[in-house]
Amino acid sequence: MSAPLFLVESLPTAETATLNGPEGHHAATVQRLRAGEELLLADGCGGTAVAVVTAVGKGALELRITSRDHVDAPAHRLVVVQGLAKGERGELAVQAMTEVGVDTIVPWTAGRSVTQWRGDRGVRARGKWVATAREAAKQARRAWLPVVAGAPAEDTSAVARRIAQAAAAFVLHEQAGERLVTAELPDRGEIVLVVGPEGGVAPGELAAFAEAGARTVRLGSSVLRTSTAGVAALSVLAARLGRW
């Protein structure tokens, strides 16, 4: 089994360190790591360190750092604009997209979104997405922590501006003639994928995104749920870009 990963604000520079706080509590009390066991530390920005537990305290571990590494940011930044979905489907999408390698997740208040993030509710909902991405990144042993953009969510105009600044942008649509598996991709830069809510992307939104430079693409002959479409599209891109 791979060594568990714990996120820290910054990697220790000395040869010894203490892992405390919520991560230390989880390591010592929940996972019950013991002296001699190995773990990974990550700062979420590419930096990692391998450490061995030397002592276990109450909600904390004493560590000896055995090696350090840094994973460079990929040449392509994969951004998924995720239409707000009902219930837990949004969080399920965030979890799975993080595991397969998304770099930025943008909550989108689409015209056909049943759920609306307003006021305190929006702040809490966005917080759940951030927490879900964090835990999924740890589970997947990712050196880079995905960013959840938006404040707390972006509207269609903001998404169009994001598309206009990207190296390439694709809107997933079941009636598109072009397939993502064969679509032309840039050599580097930001690639934006737009995933609509349960009701799909409205015609006016499609027009706004096309004007900003996005192309509509499909994945296959079947229609996927909003919670799985982004995961499937990311998997295609991960394979095509050599991440997998």
PDB file of C-alpha atoms in Angstrom:
ATOM      1  CA  MET A   1       0.000   0.000   0.000  1.00  0.00           C
ATOM      2  CA  SER A   2       1.273   3.483  -0.857  1.00  0.00           C
ATOM      3  CA  ALA A   3       2.380   5.747   1.965  1.00  0.00           C
ATOM      4  CA  PRO A   4      -0.416   8.140   3.020  1.00  0.00           C
ATOM      5  CA  LEU A   5      -0.092  11.789   2.018  1.00  0.00           C
ATOM      6  CA  PHE A   6      -0.681  14.759   4.330  1.00  0.00           C
ATOM      7  CA  LEU A   7      -0.942  18.382   3.236  1.00  0.00           C
ATOM      8  CA  VAL A   8       1.092  21.040   5.049  1.00  0.00           C
ATOM      9  CA  GLU A   9       1.383  24.806   4.644  1.00  0.00           C
ATOM     10  CA  SER A  10       5.082  24.484   3.797  1.00  0.00           C
ATOM     11  CA  LEU A  11       7.539  21.641   3.720  1.00  0.00           C
ATOM     12  CA  PRO A  12      10.007  21.379   6.611  1.00  0.00           C
ATOM     13  CA  THR A  13      13.519  22.549   5.831  1.00  0.00           C
ATOM     14  CA  ALA A  14      15.182  20.717   8.733  1.00  0.00           C
ATOM     15  CA  GLU A  15      15.824  16.985   8.949  1.00  0.00           C
ATOM     16  CA  THR A  16      13.179  16.581  11.645  1.00  0.00           C
ATOM     17  CA  ALA A  17       9.633  17.905  11.897  1.00  0.00           C
ATOM     18  CA  THR A  18       6.375  17.670  13.823  1.00  0.00           C
ATOM     19  CA  LEU A  19       3.092  16.941  12.099  1.00  0.00           C
ATOM     20  CA  ASN A  20       0.302  18.392  14.254  1.00  0.00           C
ATOM     21  CA  GLY A  21      -3.002  20.199  13.802  1.00  0.00           C
ATOM     22  CA  PRO A  22      -5.815  18.495  11.866  1.00  0.00           C
ATOM     23  CA  GLU A  23      -3.375  16.521   9.707  1.00  0.00           C
ATOM     24  CA  GLY A  24      -1.406  15.360  12.731  1.00  0.00           C
ATOM     25  CA  HIS A  25      -4.617  14.313  14.479  1.00  0.00           C
ATOM     26  CA  HIS A  26      -5.724  12.363  11.428  1.00  0.00           C
ATOM     27  CA  ALA A  27      -2.344  10.642  11.086  1.00  0.00           C
ATOM     28  CA  ALA A  28      -1.934   9.761  14.762  1.00  0.00           C
ATOM     29  CA  THR A  29      -5.516   9.157  15.886  1.00  0.00           C
ATOM     30  CA  VAL A  30      -7.478   8.138  12.794  1.00  0.00           C
ATOM     31  CA  GLN A  31      -4.883   6.322  10.696  1.00  0.00           C
ATOM     32  CA  ARG A  32      -2.924   5.285  13.796  1.00  0.00           C
ATOM     33  CA  LEU A  33       0.494   5.533  12.204  1.00  0.00           C
ATOM     34  CA  ARG A  34       3.287   4.124  14.343  1.00  0.00           C
ATOM     35  CA  ALA A  35       7.025   4.631  14.718  1.00  0.00           C
ATOM     36  CA  GLY A  36       8.919   3.292  11.745  1.00  0.00           C
ATOM     37  CA  GLU A  37       6.084   3.822   9.254  1.00  0.00           C
ATOM     38  CA  GLU A  38       6.557   6.042   6.213  1.00  0.00           C
ATOM     39  CA  LEU A  39       4.377   8.919   5.001  1.00  0.00           C
ATOM     40  CA  LEU A  40       4.403  11.703   2.438  1.00  0.00           C
ATOM     41  CA  LEU A  41       4.156  15.434   3.044  1.00  0.00           C
ATOM     42  CA  ALA A  42       3.007  17.791   0.289  1.00  0.00           C
ATOM     43  CA  ASP A  43       2.566  21.549   0.112  1.00  0.00           C
ATOM     44  CA  GLY A  44      -0.032  21.366  -2.673  1.00  0.00           C
ATOM     45  CA  CYS A  45       2.248  23.312  -5.019  1.00  0.00           C
ATOM     46  CA  GLY A  46       4.411  20.469  -6.306  1.00  0.00           C
ATOM     47  CA  GLY A  47       6.704  20.068  -3.309  1.00  0.00           C
ATOM     48  CA  THR A  48       6.832  16.690  -1.562  1.00  0.00           C
ATOM     49  CA  ALA A  49       8.877  15.042   1.180  1.00  0.00           C
ATOM     50  CA  VAL A  50       9.173  11.464   2.362  1.00  0.00           C
ATOM     51  CA  ALA A  51       9.254  11.090   6.143  1.00  0.00           C
ATOM     52  CA  VAL A  52       9.504   8.297   8.680  1.00  0.00           C
ATOM     53  CA  VAL A  53       7.601   8.436  11.975  1.00  0.00           C
ATOM     54  CA  THR A  54       9.989   8.489  14.916  1.00  0.00           C
ATOM     55  CA  ALA A  55       7.473   9.048  17.737  1.00  0.00           C
ATOM     56  CA  VAL A  56       3.722   9.330  18.237  1.00  0.00           C
ATOM     57  CA  GLY A  57       2.146  11.872  20.584  1.00  0.00           C
ATOM     58  CA  LYS A  58      -1.411  12.956  21.289  1.00  0.00           C
ATOM     59  CA  GLY A  59      -2.664  14.139  17.921  1.00  0.00           C
ATOM     60  CA  ALA A  60       0.854  14.631  16.574  1.00  0.00           C
ATOM     61  CA  LEU A  61       3.748  12.768  14.983  1.00  0.00           C
ATOM     62  CA  GLU A  62       7.478  13.343  15.196  1.00  0.00           C
ATOM     63  CA  LEU A  63       9.114  12.817  11.830  1.00  0.00           C
ATOM     64  CA  ARG A  64      12.504  12.329  10.231  1.00  0.00           C
ATOM     65  CA  ILE A  65      12.695  13.635   6.661  1.00  0.00           C
ATOM     66  CA  THR A  66      14.415  11.129   4.366  1.00  0.00           C
ATOM     67  CA  SER A  67      14.036  12.769   0.944  1.00  0.00           C
ATOM     68  CA  ARG A  68      12.524  15.743  -0.864  1.00  0.00           C
ATOM     69  CA  ASP A  69      11.216  16.219  -4.387  1.00  0.00           C
ATOM     70  CA  HIS A  70       9.349  18.699  -6.553  1.00  0.00           C
ATOM     71  CA  VAL A  71       6.889  17.826  -9.296  1.00  0.00           C
ATOM     72  CA  ASP A  72       6.808  20.447 -12.047  1.00  0.00           C
ATOM     73  CA  ALA A  73       3.463  21.869 -13.092  1.00  0.00           C
ATOM     74  CA  PRO A  74       2.195  20.201 -16.298  1.00  0.00           C
ATOM     75  CA  ALA A  75       2.455  22.013 -19.629  1.00  0.00           C
ATOM     76  CA  HIS A  76      -1.333  21.992 -19.922  1.00  0.00           C
ATOM     77  CA  ARG A  77      -3.637  23.250 -17.189  1.00  0.00           C
ATOM     78  CA  LEU A  78      -6.939  21.383 -17.239  1.00  0.00           C
ATOM     79  CA  VAL A  79      -9.869  23.548 -16.164  1.00  0.00           C
ATOM     80  CA  VAL A  80     -13.402  22.205 -15.767  1.00  0.00           C
ATOM     81  CA  VAL A  81     -16.298  24.643 -15.611  1.00  0.00           C
ATOM     82  CA  GLN A  82     -18.868  22.566 -13.750  1.00  0.00           C
ATOM     83  CA  GLY A  83     -22.525  23.528 -13.885  1.00  0.00           C
ATOM     84  CA  LEU A  84     -24.077  23.528 -10.419  1.00  0.00           C
ATOM     85  CA  ALA A  85     -25.963  20.280  -9.834  1.00  0.00           C
ATOM     86  CA  LYS A  86     -28.577  19.064  -7.393  1.00  0.00           C
ATOM     87  CA  GLY A  87     -27.726  17.342  -4.125  1.00  0.00           C
ATOM     88  CA  GLU A  88     -24.324  15.726  -3.826  1.00  0.00           C
ATOM     89  CA  ARG A  89     -23.695  15.335  -7.556  1.00  0.00           C
ATOM     90  CA  GLY A  90     -21.445  18.386  -7.640  1.00  0.00           C
ATOM     91  CA  GLU A  91     -19.279  17.050  -4.830  1.00  0.00           C
ATOM     92  CA  LEU A  92     -19.135  13.628  -6.503  1.00  0.00           C
ATOM     93  CA  ALA A  93     -17.920  15.316  -9.677  1.00  0.00           C
ATOM     94  CA  VAL A  94     -15.272  17.293  -7.772  1.00  0.00           C
ATOM     95  CA  GLN A  95     -14.012  14.171  -6.035  1.00  0.00           C
ATOM     96  CA  ALA A  96     -13.674  12.103  -9.191  1.00  0.00           C
ATOM     97  CA  MET A  97     -12.244  14.947 -11.304  1.00  0.00           C
ATOM     98  CA  THR A  98      -9.582  15.570  -8.677  1.00  0.00           C
ATOM     99  CA  GLU A  99      -8.608  11.918  -8.696  1.00  0.00           C
ATOM    100  CA  VAL A 100      -8.145  11.894 -12.485  1.00  0.00           C
ATOM    101  CA  GLY A 101      -6.120  15.111 -12.569  1.00  0.00           C
ATOM    102  CA  VAL A 102      -8.158  18.318 -12.872  1.00  0.00           C
ATOM    103  CA  ASP A 103      -6.121  21.455 -12.115  1.00  0.00           C
ATOM    104  CA  THR A 104      -8.898  24.035 -11.652  1.00  0.00           C
ATOM    105  CA  ILE A 105     -12.610  23.567 -10.953  1.00  0.00           C
ATOM    106  CA  VAL A 106     -14.953  26.478 -11.673  1.00  0.00           C
ATOM    107  CA  PRO A 107     -18.475  26.305 -10.196  1.00  0.00           C
ATOM    108  CA  TRP A 108     -20.834  27.718 -12.820  1.00  0.00           C
ATOM    109  CA  THR A 109     -24.311  29.121 -12.220  1.00  0.00           C
ATOM    110  CA  ALA A 110     -25.820  28.007 -15.510  1.00  0.00           C
ATOM    111  CA  GLY A 111     -29.231  29.146 -16.681  1.00  0.00           C
ATOM    112  CA  ARG A 112     -30.624  25.639 -16.245  1.00  0.00           C
ATOM    113  CA  SER A 113     -29.011  24.986 -12.864  1.00  0.00           C
ATOM    114  CA  VAL A 114     -31.696  24.015 -10.361  1.00  0.00           C
ATOM    115  CA  THR A 115     -29.313  24.731  -7.492  1.00  0.00           C
ATOM    116  CA  GLN A 116     -28.285  28.350  -6.929  1.00  0.00           C
ATOM    117  CA  TRP A 117     -25.384  29.440  -4.718  1.00  0.00           C
ATOM    118  CA  ARG A 118     -26.437  32.636  -3.013  1.00  0.00           C
ATOM    119  CA  GLY A 119     -25.231  34.284   0.184  1.00  0.00           C
ATOM    120  CA  ASP A 120     -24.103  32.058   3.039  1.00  0.00           C
ATOM    121  CA  ARG A 121     -25.410  28.976   1.285  1.00  0.00           C
ATOM    122  CA  GLY A 122     -23.071  29.602  -1.614  1.00  0.00           C
ATOM    123  CA  VAL A 123     -20.110  30.115   0.692  1.00  0.00           C
ATOM    124  CA  ARG A 124     -20.851  26.838   2.486  1.00  0.00           C
ATOM    125  CA  ALA A 125     -21.369  24.935  -0.764  1.00  0.00           C
ATOM    126  CA  ARG A 126     -18.119  26.212  -2.220  1.00  0.00           C
ATOM    127  CA  GLY A 127     -16.377  25.272   1.032  1.00  0.00           C
ATOM    128  CA  LYS A 128     -17.602  21.691   0.584  1.00  0.00           C
ATOM    129  CA  TRP A 129     -16.120  21.607  -2.914  1.00  0.00           C
ATOM    130  CA  VAL A 130     -12.781  22.870  -1.592  1.00  0.00           C
ATOM    131  CA  ALA A 131     -12.754  20.281   1.208  1.00  0.00           C
ATOM    132  CA  THR A 132     -13.753  17.507  -1.208  1.00  0.00           C
ATOM    133  CA  ALA A 133     -10.953  18.427  -3.626  1.00  0.00           C
ATOM    134  CA  ARG A 134      -8.445  18.512  -0.780  1.00  0.00           C
ATOM    135  CA  GLU A 135      -9.360  15.062   0.527  1.00  0.00           C
ATOM    136  CA  ALA A 136      -9.478  13.566  -2.961  1.00  0.00           C
ATOM    137  CA  ALA A 137      -6.031  14.997  -3.752  1.00  0.00           C
ATOM    138  CA  LYS A 138      -4.654  13.349  -0.619  1.00  0.00           C
ATOM    139  CA  GLN A 139      -6.277  10.040  -1.518  1.00  0.00           C
ATOM    140  CA  ALA A 140      -4.802  10.223  -5.024  1.00  0.00           C
ATOM    141  CA  ARG A 141      -1.340  11.194  -3.650  1.00  0.00           C
ATOM    142  CA  ARG A 142      -1.294  14.367  -5.748  1.00  0.00           C
ATOM    143  CA  ALA A 143       1.578  16.823  -5.344  1.00  0.00           C
ATOM    144  CA  TRP A 144      -0.537  19.643  -6.794  1.00  0.00           C
ATOM    145  CA  LEU A 145      -3.788  20.595  -5.063  1.00  0.00           C
ATOM    146  CA  PRO A 146      -6.596  21.584  -7.457  1.00  0.00           C
ATOM    147  CA  VAL A 147      -7.900  25.136  -7.216  1.00  0.00           C
ATOM    148  CA  VAL A 148     -11.628  25.798  -6.807  1.00  0.00           C
ATOM    149  CA  ALA A 149     -12.201  29.164  -8.482  1.00  0.00           C
ATOM    150  CA  GLY A 150     -15.213  31.465  -8.306  1.00  0.00           C
ATOM    151  CA  ALA A 151     -16.634  33.690  -5.586  1.00  0.00           C
ATOM    152  CA  PRO A 152     -18.441  31.476  -4.828  1.00  0.00           C
ATOM    153  CA  ALA A 153     -19.513  30.645  -8.402  1.00  0.00           C
ATOM    154  CA  GLU A 154     -19.063  32.251 -11.824  1.00  0.00           C
ATOM    155  CA  ASP A 155     -21.857  33.361 -14.140  1.00  0.00           C
ATOM    156  CA  THR A 156     -21.952  32.786 -17.888  1.00  0.00           C
ATOM    157  CA  SER A 157     -20.251  36.107 -18.701  1.00  0.00           C
ATOM    158  CA  ALA A 158     -17.318  35.273 -16.438  1.00  0.00           C
ATOM    159  CA  VAL A 159     -17.015  31.804 -17.972  1.00  0.00           C
ATOM    160  CA  ALA A 160     -16.978  33.347 -21.459  1.00  0.00           C
ATOM    161  CA  ARG A 161     -14.135  35.648 -20.438  1.00  0.00           C
ATOM    162  CA  ARG A 162     -12.236  32.667 -19.063  1.00  0.00           C
ATOM    163  CA  ILE A 163     -12.752  30.813 -22.349  1.00  0.00           C
ATOM    164  CA  ALA A 164     -11.465  33.786 -24.349  1.00  0.00           C
ATOM    165  CA  GLN A 165      -8.188  33.724 -22.408  1.00  0.00           C
ATOM    166  CA  ALA A 166      -7.625  29.946 -22.709  1.00  0.00           C
ATOM    167  CA  ALA A 167      -5.429  28.156 -25.226  1.00  0.00           C
ATOM    168  CA  ALA A 168      -8.425  25.959 -26.101  1.00  0.00           C
ATOM    169  CA  ALA A 169     -11.961  25.486 -24.823  1.00  0.00           C
ATOM    170  CA  PHE A 170     -14.547  22.784 -25.365  1.00  0.00           C
ATOM    171  CA  VAL A 171     -18.221  22.601 -24.408  1.00  0.00           C
ATOM    172  CA  LEU A 172     -19.456  19.044 -23.909  1.00  0.00           C
ATOM    173  CA  HIS A 173     -22.647  18.602 -25.915  1.00  0.00           C
ATOM    174  CA  GLU A 174     -24.394  15.422 -27.041  1.00  0.00           C
ATOM    175  CA  GLN A 175     -25.308  16.889 -30.446  1.00  0.00           C
ATOM    176  CA  ALA A 176     -21.820  18.086 -31.356  1.00  0.00           C
ATOM    177  CA  GLY A 177     -20.276  16.739 -34.533  1.00  0.00           C
ATOM    178  CA  GLU A 178     -16.665  16.946 -33.357  1.00  0.00           C
ATOM    179  CA  ARG A 179     -15.304  14.341 -30.943  1.00  0.00           C
ATOM    180  CA  LEU A 180     -13.026  15.248 -28.051  1.00  0.00           C
ATOM    181  CA  VAL A 181     -10.837  12.234 -28.747  1.00  0.00           C
ATOM    182  CA  THR A 182      -9.810  13.722 -32.117  1.00  0.00           C
ATOM    183  CA  ALA A 183     -10.110  17.476 -31.442  1.00  0.00           C
ATOM    184  CA  GLU A 184      -6.983  19.527 -32.033  1.00  0.00           C
ATOM    185  CA  LEU A 185      -5.173  20.393 -28.789  1.00  0.00           C
ATOM    186  CA  PRO A 186      -2.651  23.185 -28.109  1.00  0.00           C
ATOM    187  CA  ASP A 187       1.001  22.439 -27.358  1.00  0.00           C
ATOM    188  CA  ARG A 188       0.635  23.988 -23.922  1.00  0.00           C
ATOM    189  CA  GLY A 189      -1.529  26.373 -21.911  1.00  0.00           C
ATOM    190  CA  GLU A 190      -4.988  26.262 -20.375  1.00  0.00           C
ATOM    191  CA  ILE A 191      -7.639  23.896 -21.711  1.00  0.00           C
ATOM    192  CA  VAL A 192     -11.179  24.653 -20.525  1.00  0.00           C
ATOM    193  CA  LEU A 193     -13.930  22.023 -20.470  1.00  0.00           C
ATOM    194  CA  VAL A 194     -17.497  23.209 -19.906  1.00  0.00           C
ATOM    195  CA  VAL A 195     -19.933  20.730 -18.336  1.00  0.00           C
ATOM    196  CA  GLY A 196     -23.579  21.745 -18.184  1.00  0.00           C
ATOM    197  CA  PRO A 197     -26.020  21.054 -15.336  1.00  0.00           C
ATOM    198  CA  GLU A 198     -28.743  18.384 -15.433  1.00  0.00           C
ATOM    199  CA  GLY A 199     -30.781  20.399 -17.933  1.00  0.00           C
ATOM    200  CA  GLY A 200     -27.840  20.921 -20.257  1.00  0.00           C
ATOM    201  CA  VAL A 201     -26.284  24.071 -21.714  1.00  0.00           C
ATOM    202  CA  ALA A 202     -28.853  26.589 -22.953  1.00  0.00           C
ATOM    203  CA  PRO A 203     -28.668  27.847 -26.574  1.00  0.00           C
ATOM    204  CA  GLY A 204     -27.769  31.362 -25.457  1.00  0.00           C
ATOM    205  CA  GLU A 205     -24.911  30.008 -23.367  1.00  0.00           C
ATOM    206  CA  LEU A 206     -23.668  27.908 -26.287  1.00  0.00           C
ATOM    207  CA  ALA A 207     -23.676  31.022 -28.467  1.00  0.00           C
ATOM    208  CA  ALA A 208     -21.793  33.091 -25.867  1.00  0.00           C
ATOM    209  CA  PHE A 209     -19.164  30.407 -25.427  1.00  0.00           C
ATOM    210  CA  ALA A 210     -18.765  29.919 -29.181  1.00  0.00           C
ATOM    211  CA  GLU A 211     -18.293  33.667 -29.639  1.00  0.00           C
ATOM    212  CA  ALA A 212     -15.560  33.524 -26.973  1.00  0.00           C
ATOM    213  CA  GLY A 213     -13.773  30.781 -28.915  1.00  0.00           C
ATOM    214  CA  ALA A 214     -15.104  27.485 -27.524  1.00  0.00           C
ATOM    215  CA  ARG A 215     -15.945  24.475 -29.689  1.00  0.00           C
ATOM    216  CA  THR A 216     -18.696  21.974 -28.933  1.00  0.00           C
ATOM    217  CA  VAL A 217     -17.528  18.366 -28.696  1.00  0.00           C
ATOM    218  CA  ARG A 218     -19.017  15.043 -27.721  1.00  0.00           C
ATOM    219  CA  LEU A 219     -17.571  12.044 -25.938  1.00  0.00           C
ATOM    220  CA  GLY A 220     -19.619   9.267 -27.492  1.00  0.00           C
ATOM    221  CA  SER A 221     -23.127   8.248 -28.458  1.00  0.00           C
ATOM    222  CA  SER A 222     -24.471   8.079 -24.893  1.00  0.00           C
ATOM    223  CA  VAL A 223     -25.493  11.018 -22.701  1.00  0.00           C
ATOM    224  CA  LEU A 224     -23.576  11.204 -19.428  1.00  0.00           C
ATOM    225  CA  ARG A 225     -24.705  12.707 -16.150  1.00  0.00           C
ATOM    226  CA  THR A 226     -23.293  16.077 -15.144  1.00  0.00           C
ATOM    227  CA  SER A 227     -21.417  14.301 -12.328  1.00  0.00           C
ATOM    228  CA  THR A 228     -19.590  11.961 -14.731  1.00  0.00           C
ATOM    229  CA  ALA A 229     -19.171  13.917 -17.986  1.00  0.00           C
ATOM    230  CA  GLY A 230     -16.244  15.987 -16.716  1.00  0.00           C
ATOM    231  CA  VAL A 231     -14.500  12.899 -15.358  1.00  0.00           C
ATOM    232  CA  ALA A 232     -14.820  11.112 -18.695  1.00  0.00           C
ATOM    233  CA  ALA A 233     -13.568  14.148 -20.636  1.00  0.00           C
ATOM    234  CA  LEU A 234     -10.596  14.585 -18.318  1.00  0.00           C
ATOM    235  CA  SER A 235      -9.727  10.923 -18.797  1.00  0.00           C
ATOM    236  CA  VAL A 236      -9.631  11.428 -22.559  1.00  0.00           C
ATOM    237  CA  LEU A 237      -7.377  14.461 -22.203  1.00  0.00           C
ATOM    238  CA  ALA A 238      -5.128  12.765 -19.641  1.00  0.00           C
ATOM    239  CA  ALA A 239      -4.464   9.963 -22.096  1.00  0.00           C
ATOM    240  CA  ARG A 240      -3.987  12.245 -25.090  1.00  0.00           C
ATOM    241  CA  LEU A 241      -1.637  14.610 -23.234  1.00  0.00           C
ATOM    242  CA  GLY A 242       0.531  11.808 -21.870  1.00  0.00           C
ATOM    243  CA  ARG A 243      -0.478  12.246 -18.234  1.00  0.00           C
ATOM    244  CA  TRP A 244      -1.645   8.634 -18.228  1.00  0.00           C
TER     245      TRP A 244
END
